[in-house]
Tab-separated table of C-alpha atoms in Angstrom:
chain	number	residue	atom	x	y	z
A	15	UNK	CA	86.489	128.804	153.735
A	16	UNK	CA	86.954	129.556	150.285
A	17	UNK	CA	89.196	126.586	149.265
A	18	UNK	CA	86.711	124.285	151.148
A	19	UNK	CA	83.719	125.573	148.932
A	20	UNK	CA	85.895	124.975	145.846
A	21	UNK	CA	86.660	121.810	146.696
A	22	UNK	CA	83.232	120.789	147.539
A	23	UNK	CA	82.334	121.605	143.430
A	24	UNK	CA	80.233	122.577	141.632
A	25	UNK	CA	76.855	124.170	143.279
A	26	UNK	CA	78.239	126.753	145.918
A	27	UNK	CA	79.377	129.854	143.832
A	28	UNK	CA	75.899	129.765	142.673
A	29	UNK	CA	74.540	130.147	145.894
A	30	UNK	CA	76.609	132.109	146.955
A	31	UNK	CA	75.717	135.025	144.244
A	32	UNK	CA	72.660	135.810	142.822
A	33	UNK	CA	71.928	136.951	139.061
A	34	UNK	CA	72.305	140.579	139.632
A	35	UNK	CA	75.138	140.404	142.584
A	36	UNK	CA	77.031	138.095	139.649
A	37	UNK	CA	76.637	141.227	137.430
A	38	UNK	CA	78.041	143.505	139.423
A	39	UNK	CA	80.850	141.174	140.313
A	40	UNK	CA	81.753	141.035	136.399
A	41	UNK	CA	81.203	144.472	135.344
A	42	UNK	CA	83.272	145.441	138.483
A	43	UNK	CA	86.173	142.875	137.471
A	44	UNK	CA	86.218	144.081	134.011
A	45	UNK	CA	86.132	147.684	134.830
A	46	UNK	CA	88.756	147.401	137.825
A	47	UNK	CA	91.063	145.301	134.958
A	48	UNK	CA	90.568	147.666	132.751
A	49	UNK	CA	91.188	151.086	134.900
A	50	UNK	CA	93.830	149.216	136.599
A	51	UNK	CA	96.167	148.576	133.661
A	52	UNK	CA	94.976	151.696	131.895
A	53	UNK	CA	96.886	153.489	134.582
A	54	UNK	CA	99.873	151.475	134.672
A	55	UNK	CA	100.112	152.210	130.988
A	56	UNK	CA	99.466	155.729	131.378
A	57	UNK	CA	102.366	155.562	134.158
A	58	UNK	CA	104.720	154.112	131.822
A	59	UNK	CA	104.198	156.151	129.126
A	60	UNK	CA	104.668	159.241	131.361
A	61	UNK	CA	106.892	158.402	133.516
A	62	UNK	CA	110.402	160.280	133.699
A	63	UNK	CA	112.115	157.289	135.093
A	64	UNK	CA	115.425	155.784	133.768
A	65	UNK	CA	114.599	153.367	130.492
A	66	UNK	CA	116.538	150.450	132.443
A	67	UNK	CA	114.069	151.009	135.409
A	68	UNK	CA	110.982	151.505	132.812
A	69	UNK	CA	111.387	148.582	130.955
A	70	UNK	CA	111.845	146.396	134.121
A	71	UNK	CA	108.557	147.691	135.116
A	72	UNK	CA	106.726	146.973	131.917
A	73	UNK	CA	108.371	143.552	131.665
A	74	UNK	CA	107.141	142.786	135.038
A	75	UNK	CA	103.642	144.477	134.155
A	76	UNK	CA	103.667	142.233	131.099
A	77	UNK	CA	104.214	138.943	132.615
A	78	UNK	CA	102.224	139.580	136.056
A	79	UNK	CA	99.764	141.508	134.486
A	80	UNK	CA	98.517	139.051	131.936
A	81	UNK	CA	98.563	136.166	135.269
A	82	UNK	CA	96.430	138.429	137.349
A	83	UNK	CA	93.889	139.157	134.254
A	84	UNK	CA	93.274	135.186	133.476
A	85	UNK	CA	93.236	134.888	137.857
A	86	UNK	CA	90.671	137.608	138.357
A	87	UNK	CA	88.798	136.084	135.054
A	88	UNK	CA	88.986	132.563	136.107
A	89	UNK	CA	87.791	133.610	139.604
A	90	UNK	CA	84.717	135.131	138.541
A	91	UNK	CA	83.934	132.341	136.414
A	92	UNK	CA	83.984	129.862	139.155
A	93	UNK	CA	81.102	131.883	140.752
A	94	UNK	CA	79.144	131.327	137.855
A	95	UNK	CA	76.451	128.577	137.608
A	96	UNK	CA	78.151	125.644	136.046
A	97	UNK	CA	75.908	125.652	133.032
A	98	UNK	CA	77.190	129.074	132.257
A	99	UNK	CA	80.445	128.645	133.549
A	100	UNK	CA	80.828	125.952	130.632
A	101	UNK	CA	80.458	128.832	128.055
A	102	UNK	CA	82.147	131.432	130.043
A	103	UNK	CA	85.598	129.930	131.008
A	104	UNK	CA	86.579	129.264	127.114
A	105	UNK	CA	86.241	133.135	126.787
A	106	UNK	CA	88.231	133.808	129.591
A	107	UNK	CA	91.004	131.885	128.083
A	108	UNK	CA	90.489	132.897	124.352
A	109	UNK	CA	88.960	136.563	124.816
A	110	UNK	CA	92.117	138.532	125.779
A	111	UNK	CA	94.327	136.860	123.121
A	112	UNK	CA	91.268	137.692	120.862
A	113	UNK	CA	91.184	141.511	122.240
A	114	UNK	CA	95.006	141.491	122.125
A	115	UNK	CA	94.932	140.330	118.059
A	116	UNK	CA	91.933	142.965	117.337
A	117	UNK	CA	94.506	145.558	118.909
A	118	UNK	CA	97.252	144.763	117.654
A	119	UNK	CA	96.250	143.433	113.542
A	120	UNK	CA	92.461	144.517	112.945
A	121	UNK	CA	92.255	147.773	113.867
A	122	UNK	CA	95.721	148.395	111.901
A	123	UNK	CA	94.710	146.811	108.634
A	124	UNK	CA	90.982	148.690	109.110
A	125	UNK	CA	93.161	151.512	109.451
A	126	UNK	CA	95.700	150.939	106.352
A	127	UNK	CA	92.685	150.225	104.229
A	128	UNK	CA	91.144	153.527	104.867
A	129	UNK	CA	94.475	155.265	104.911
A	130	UNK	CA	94.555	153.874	101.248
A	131	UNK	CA	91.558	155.916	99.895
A	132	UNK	CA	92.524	159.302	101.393
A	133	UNK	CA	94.762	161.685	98.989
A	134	UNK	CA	97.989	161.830	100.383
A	135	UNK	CA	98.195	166.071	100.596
A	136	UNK	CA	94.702	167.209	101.086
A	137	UNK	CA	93.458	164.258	103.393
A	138	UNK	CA	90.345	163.867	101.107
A	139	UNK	CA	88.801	160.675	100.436
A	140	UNK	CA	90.084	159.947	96.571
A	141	UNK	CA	88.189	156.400	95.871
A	142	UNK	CA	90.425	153.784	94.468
A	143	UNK	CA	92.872	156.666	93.106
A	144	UNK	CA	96.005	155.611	95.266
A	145	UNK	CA	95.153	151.985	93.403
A	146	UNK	CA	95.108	153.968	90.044
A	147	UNK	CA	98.279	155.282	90.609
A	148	UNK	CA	99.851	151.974	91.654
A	149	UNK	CA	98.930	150.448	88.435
A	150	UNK	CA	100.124	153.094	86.632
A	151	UNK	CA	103.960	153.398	88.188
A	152	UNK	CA	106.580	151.747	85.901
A	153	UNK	CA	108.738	151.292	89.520
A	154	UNK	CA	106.509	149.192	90.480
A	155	UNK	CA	106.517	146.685	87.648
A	156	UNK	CA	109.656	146.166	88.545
A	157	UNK	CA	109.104	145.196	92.016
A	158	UNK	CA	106.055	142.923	91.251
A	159	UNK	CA	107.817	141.262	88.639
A	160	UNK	CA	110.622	140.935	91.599
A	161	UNK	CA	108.358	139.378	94.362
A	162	UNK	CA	106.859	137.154	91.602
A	163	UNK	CA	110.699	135.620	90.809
A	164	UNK	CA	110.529	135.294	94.600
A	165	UNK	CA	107.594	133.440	95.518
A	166	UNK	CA	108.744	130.920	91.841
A	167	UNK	CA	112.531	130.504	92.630
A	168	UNK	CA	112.205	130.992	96.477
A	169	UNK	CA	109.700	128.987	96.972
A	170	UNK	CA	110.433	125.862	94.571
A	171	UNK	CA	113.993	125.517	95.287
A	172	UNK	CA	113.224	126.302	99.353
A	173	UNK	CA	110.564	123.055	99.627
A	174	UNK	CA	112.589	120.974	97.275
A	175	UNK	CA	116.026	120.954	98.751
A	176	UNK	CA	114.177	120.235	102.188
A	177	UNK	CA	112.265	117.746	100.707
A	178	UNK	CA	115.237	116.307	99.434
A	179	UNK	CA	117.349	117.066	102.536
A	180	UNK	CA	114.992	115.350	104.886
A	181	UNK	CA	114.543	112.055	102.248
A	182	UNK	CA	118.694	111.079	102.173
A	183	UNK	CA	119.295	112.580	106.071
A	184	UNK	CA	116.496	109.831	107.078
A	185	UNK	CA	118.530	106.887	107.501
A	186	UNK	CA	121.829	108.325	107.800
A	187	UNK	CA	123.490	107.257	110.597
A	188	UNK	CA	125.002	111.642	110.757
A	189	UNK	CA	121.114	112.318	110.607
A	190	UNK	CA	121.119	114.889	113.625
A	191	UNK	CA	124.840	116.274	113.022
A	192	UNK	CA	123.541	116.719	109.187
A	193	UNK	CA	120.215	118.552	110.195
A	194	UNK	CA	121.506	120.563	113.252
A	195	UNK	CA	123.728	122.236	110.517
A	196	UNK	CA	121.008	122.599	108.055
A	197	UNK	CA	118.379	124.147	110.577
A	198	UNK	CA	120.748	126.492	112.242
A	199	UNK	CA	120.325	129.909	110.072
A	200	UNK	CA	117.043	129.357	110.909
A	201	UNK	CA	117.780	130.526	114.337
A	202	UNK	CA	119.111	133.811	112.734
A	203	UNK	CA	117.074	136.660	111.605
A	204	UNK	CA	116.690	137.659	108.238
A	205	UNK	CA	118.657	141.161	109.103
A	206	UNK	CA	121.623	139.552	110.736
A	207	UNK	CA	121.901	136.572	107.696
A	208	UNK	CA	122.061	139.926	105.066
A	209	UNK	CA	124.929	141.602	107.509
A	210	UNK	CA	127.000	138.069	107.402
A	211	UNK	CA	125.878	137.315	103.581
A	212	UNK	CA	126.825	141.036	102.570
A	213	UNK	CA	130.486	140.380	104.421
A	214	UNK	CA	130.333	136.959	101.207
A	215	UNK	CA	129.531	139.296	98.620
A	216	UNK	CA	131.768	142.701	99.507
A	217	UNK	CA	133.022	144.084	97.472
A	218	UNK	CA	136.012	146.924	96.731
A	219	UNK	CA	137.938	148.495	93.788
A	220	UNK	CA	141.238	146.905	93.594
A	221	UNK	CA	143.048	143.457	94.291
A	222	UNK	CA	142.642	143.739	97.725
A	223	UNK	CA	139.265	141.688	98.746
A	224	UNK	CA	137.821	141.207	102.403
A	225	UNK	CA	134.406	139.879	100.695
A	226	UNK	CA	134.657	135.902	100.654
A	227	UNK	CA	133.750	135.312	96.812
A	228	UNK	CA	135.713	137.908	95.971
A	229	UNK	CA	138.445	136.906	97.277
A	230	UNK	CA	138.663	133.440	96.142
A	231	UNK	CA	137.987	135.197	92.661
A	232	UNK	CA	140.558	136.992	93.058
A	233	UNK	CA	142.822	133.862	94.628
A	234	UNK	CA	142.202	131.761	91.212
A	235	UNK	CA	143.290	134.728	88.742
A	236	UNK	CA	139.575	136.548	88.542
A	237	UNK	CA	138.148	140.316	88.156
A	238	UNK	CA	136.343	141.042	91.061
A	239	UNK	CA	132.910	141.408	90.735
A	240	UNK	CA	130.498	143.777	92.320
A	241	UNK	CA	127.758	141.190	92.894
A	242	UNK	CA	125.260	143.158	94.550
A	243	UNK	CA	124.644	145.079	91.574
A	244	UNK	CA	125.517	142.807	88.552
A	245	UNK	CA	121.792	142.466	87.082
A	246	UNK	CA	119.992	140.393	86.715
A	247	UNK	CA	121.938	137.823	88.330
A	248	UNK	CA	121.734	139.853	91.799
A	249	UNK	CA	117.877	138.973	92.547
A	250	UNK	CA	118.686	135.182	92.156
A	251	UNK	CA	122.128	135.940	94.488
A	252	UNK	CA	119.535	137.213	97.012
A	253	UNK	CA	117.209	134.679	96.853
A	254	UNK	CA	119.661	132.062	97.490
A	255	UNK	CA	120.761	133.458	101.061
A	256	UNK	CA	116.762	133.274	101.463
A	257	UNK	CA	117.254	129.421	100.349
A	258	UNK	CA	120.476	128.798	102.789
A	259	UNK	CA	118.291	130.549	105.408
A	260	UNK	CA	114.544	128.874	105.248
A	261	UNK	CA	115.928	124.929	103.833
A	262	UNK	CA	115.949	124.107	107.292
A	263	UNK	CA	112.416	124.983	108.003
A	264	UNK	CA	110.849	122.430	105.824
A	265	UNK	CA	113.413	120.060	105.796
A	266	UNK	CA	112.106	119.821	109.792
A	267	UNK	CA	108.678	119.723	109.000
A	268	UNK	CA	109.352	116.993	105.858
A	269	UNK	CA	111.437	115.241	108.285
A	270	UNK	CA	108.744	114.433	111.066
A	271	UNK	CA	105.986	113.526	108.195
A	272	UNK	CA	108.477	111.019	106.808
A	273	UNK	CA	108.969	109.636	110.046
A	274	UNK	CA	104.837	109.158	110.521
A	275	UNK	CA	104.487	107.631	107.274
A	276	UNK	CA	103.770	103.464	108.511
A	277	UNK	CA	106.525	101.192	108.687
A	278	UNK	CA	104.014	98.387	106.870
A	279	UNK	CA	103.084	100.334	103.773
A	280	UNK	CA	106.939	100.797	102.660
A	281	UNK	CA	107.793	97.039	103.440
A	282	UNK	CA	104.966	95.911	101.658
A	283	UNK	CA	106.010	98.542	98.369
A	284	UNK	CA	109.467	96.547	99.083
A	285	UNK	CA	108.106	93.175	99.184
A	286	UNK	CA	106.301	94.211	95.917
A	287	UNK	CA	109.693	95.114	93.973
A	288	UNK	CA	109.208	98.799	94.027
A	289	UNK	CA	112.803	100.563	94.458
A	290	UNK	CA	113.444	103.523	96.277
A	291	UNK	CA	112.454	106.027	93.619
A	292	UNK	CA	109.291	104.087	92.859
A	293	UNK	CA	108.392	104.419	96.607
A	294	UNK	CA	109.367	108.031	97.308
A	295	UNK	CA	106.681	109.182	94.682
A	296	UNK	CA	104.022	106.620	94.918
A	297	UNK	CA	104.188	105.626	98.834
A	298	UNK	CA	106.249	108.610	100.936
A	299	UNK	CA	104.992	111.596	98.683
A	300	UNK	CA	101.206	110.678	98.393
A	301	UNK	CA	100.925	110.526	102.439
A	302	UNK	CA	103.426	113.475	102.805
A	303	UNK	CA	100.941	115.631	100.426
A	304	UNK	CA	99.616	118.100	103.114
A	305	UNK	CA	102.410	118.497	105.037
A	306	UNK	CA	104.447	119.499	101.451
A	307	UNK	CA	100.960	122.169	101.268
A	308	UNK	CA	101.914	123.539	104.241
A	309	UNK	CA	105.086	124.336	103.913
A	310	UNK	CA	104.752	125.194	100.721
A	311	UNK	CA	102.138	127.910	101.299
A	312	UNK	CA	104.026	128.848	104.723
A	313	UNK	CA	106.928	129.827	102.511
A	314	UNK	CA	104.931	131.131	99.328
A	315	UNK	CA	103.387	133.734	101.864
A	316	UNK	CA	106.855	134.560	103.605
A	317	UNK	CA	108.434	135.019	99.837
A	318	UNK	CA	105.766	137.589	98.909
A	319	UNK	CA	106.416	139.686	102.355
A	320	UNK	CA	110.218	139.786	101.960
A	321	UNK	CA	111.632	142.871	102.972
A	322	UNK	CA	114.583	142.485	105.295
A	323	UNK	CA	117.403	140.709	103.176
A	324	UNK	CA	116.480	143.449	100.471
A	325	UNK	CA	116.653	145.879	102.410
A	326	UNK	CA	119.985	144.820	104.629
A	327	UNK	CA	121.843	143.983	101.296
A	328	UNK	CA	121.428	146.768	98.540
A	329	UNK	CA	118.495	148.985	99.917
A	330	UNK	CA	116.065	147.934	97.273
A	331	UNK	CA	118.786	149.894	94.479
A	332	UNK	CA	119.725	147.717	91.367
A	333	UNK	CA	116.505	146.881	90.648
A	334	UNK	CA	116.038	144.527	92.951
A	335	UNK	CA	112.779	146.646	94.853
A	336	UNK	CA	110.375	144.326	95.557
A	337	UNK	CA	106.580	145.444	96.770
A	338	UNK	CA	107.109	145.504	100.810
A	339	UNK	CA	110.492	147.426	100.125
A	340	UNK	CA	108.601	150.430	98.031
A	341	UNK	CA	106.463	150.560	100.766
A	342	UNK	CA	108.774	151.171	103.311
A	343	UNK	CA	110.037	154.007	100.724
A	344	UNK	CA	106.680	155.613	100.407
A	345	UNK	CA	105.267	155.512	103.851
A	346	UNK	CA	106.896	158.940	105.142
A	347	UNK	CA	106.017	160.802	102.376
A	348	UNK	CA	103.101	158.945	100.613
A	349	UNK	CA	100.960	157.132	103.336
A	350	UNK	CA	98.142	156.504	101.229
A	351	UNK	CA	99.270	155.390	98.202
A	352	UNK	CA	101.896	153.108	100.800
A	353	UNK	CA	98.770	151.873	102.570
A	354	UNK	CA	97.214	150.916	99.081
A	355	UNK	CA	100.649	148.948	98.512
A	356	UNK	CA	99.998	147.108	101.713
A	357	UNK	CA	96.499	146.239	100.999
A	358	UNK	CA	97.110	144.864	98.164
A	359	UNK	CA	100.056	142.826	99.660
A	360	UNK	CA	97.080	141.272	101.760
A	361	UNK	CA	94.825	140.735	99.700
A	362	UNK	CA	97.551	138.846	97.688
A	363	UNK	CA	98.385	137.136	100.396
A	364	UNK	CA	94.492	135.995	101.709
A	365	UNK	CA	94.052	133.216	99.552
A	366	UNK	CA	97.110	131.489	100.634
A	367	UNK	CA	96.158	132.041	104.228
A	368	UNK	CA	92.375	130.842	103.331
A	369	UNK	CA	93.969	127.584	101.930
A	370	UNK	CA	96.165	126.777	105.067
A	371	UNK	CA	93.367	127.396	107.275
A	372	UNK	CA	91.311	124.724	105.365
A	373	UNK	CA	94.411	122.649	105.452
A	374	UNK	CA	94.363	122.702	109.110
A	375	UNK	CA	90.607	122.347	109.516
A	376	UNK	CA	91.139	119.049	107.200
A	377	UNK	CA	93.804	117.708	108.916
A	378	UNK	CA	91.926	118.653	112.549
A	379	UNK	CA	88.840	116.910	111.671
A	380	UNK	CA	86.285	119.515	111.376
């Protein structure tokens, strides 16, 4: 009966309900969702269960949880009258990912921000002091002048090799072979790239050398060299396993944008006399120009939150701390003045997001 009054469209689930019975039917929907997976989240968290047998339970909460949420959601909708049902159904799909990101990143960052005005012993609100004290820790020059030589170096030689790597791969007849190879550390995290880059750099008093540069030092006559903590030359060693790890990134994204730019406006550069240079930078790069602002924002705003290749390769020791690594540091002991840390990470990180959000909006239409 049900299927045959869905079929028939649009006017019987208002018919069927009145204004009031429809609010009822939400507010019981909503409440039963919530209760419901309220208790299956108390259950979990209480429950003296094996892990194994846990976690299959919240994996299959997870995944048939979220269906039954969007089913139950969708269903009520349809009983709505369809000039409501318009305006309701684009909630139902967007306002549990919405609830979901308000969990998960507002309510944290509302919670860091306060966090970063409380004294760290006494729990008293202190103002901007945990900002004051920031300023006015030597440590932390270092580690700002750190994350600056990050974003600069990172992020230049990152989108330029890419750049580069996606111009001369274009026509190549080993195009795919060439960018397979180039995009695969992508698929590795940043922790397990430090564990195989710190087996490159190892080093160990003596002749005998497992670590790969040492031992082709040591192959060709050399001193071994402890390059993990050979300053300053250590910071740039670490930003280049950042560089053999993110290349691939834009060199994908460069790659497609190439491929869009028309066929007709490089033949007619061609039939002009321009050469290949000549057309890179007046044709390919002028129509490529947002898509290099992407990724070069993507990866200015990845630089400033690096943490895990620091922290995998020398622990933030040898001066090579950046501002997400004294964080971690300070967060036991220190929450507050750690919080202030992160807030200022964000708010050093806003205007980037602000100007990839406009990108999109451009590039969208709107």
């Amino acid at each position: 009966m049900e299927k045959a009054i869905l079929l028939e469209g649009k006017q019987v689930p208002s018919k069927r309900f009145g204004r009031i019975s429809l609010l009822l039917l939400s507010l019981g929907i909503i409440s039963g969702n919530v209760i419901f997976h309220w208790l299956i989240f108390r259950f979990i968290k209480e429950s003296s269960l094996p892990i194994l047998v846990n976690s299959l339970i919240a994996i299959a909460w997870g995944s048939l949880g979220i269906y039954s949420i969007y089913y139950s959601f969708n269903w009520l909708a349809e009983r709505f009258p369809e000039k409501w049902r318009e305006k309701v159904l684009p909630l139902v799909f967007i306002g549990p990912a919405v609830i979901f990101l308000a969990w998960l990143q507002v309510i944290p960052t509302i919670r860091t921000l306060y966090l970063s005005l409380i004294d760290d012993k006494t729990n008293k609100f202190i103002g901007l002091g945990n900002y004051v004290a920031i300023f006015n820790d030597r440590t932390l020059t270092v580690a700002i002048y750190n994350n600056v030589l990050w974003v600069v170096v990172g992020t230049v030689i990152s989108v330029s090799l890419g750049l580069l790597i996606a111009v001369l791969t274009d026509r190549s007849k080993f195009e795919r072979i060439a960018k397979s190879i180039i995009f695969l550390p992508m698929a590795i995290s940043f922790v397990a790239t430090g564990v195989i880059w710190k087996f490159v750099f190892y080093y160990q008093t003596g002749d005998s050398q497992i670590g790969m540069l040492n031992a082709i030092l040591v192959a060709f006559g050399g001193e071994p060299q402890a390059w993990l903590s050979l300053q300053p030359w250590n910071n740039l060693l670490l930003i280049a396993i950042f560089i053999w790890s993110s290349t691939g990134f834009g060199m994908v994204i460069f790659s497609a944008a190439i491929k869009a730019v028309p066929d007709e406006l490089l033949e007619a550069a061609r039939m002009d006399g321009a050469g290949e240079t000549r057309i890179f930078f007046t044709v390919i790069i002028p129509n490529i120009s947002e898509t290099i602002l992407y990724v070069t924002t993507t990866t200015v705003v990845t630089t400033m939150k690096i943490f895990d290749i620091i922290f995998v390769m020398t622990g933030g020791q040898y001066n090579t701390d950046v501002v997400a690594t004294q964080f971690y540091r300070n967060f036991i002991d220190r929450p507050g003045y750690a919080s202030a840390l992160a807030t200022l990470l964000l708010v050093a990180v806003l205007p980037i997001f602000y100007i990839n959000i406009r990108q999109l909006k451009k590039q969208g239409g709107h």
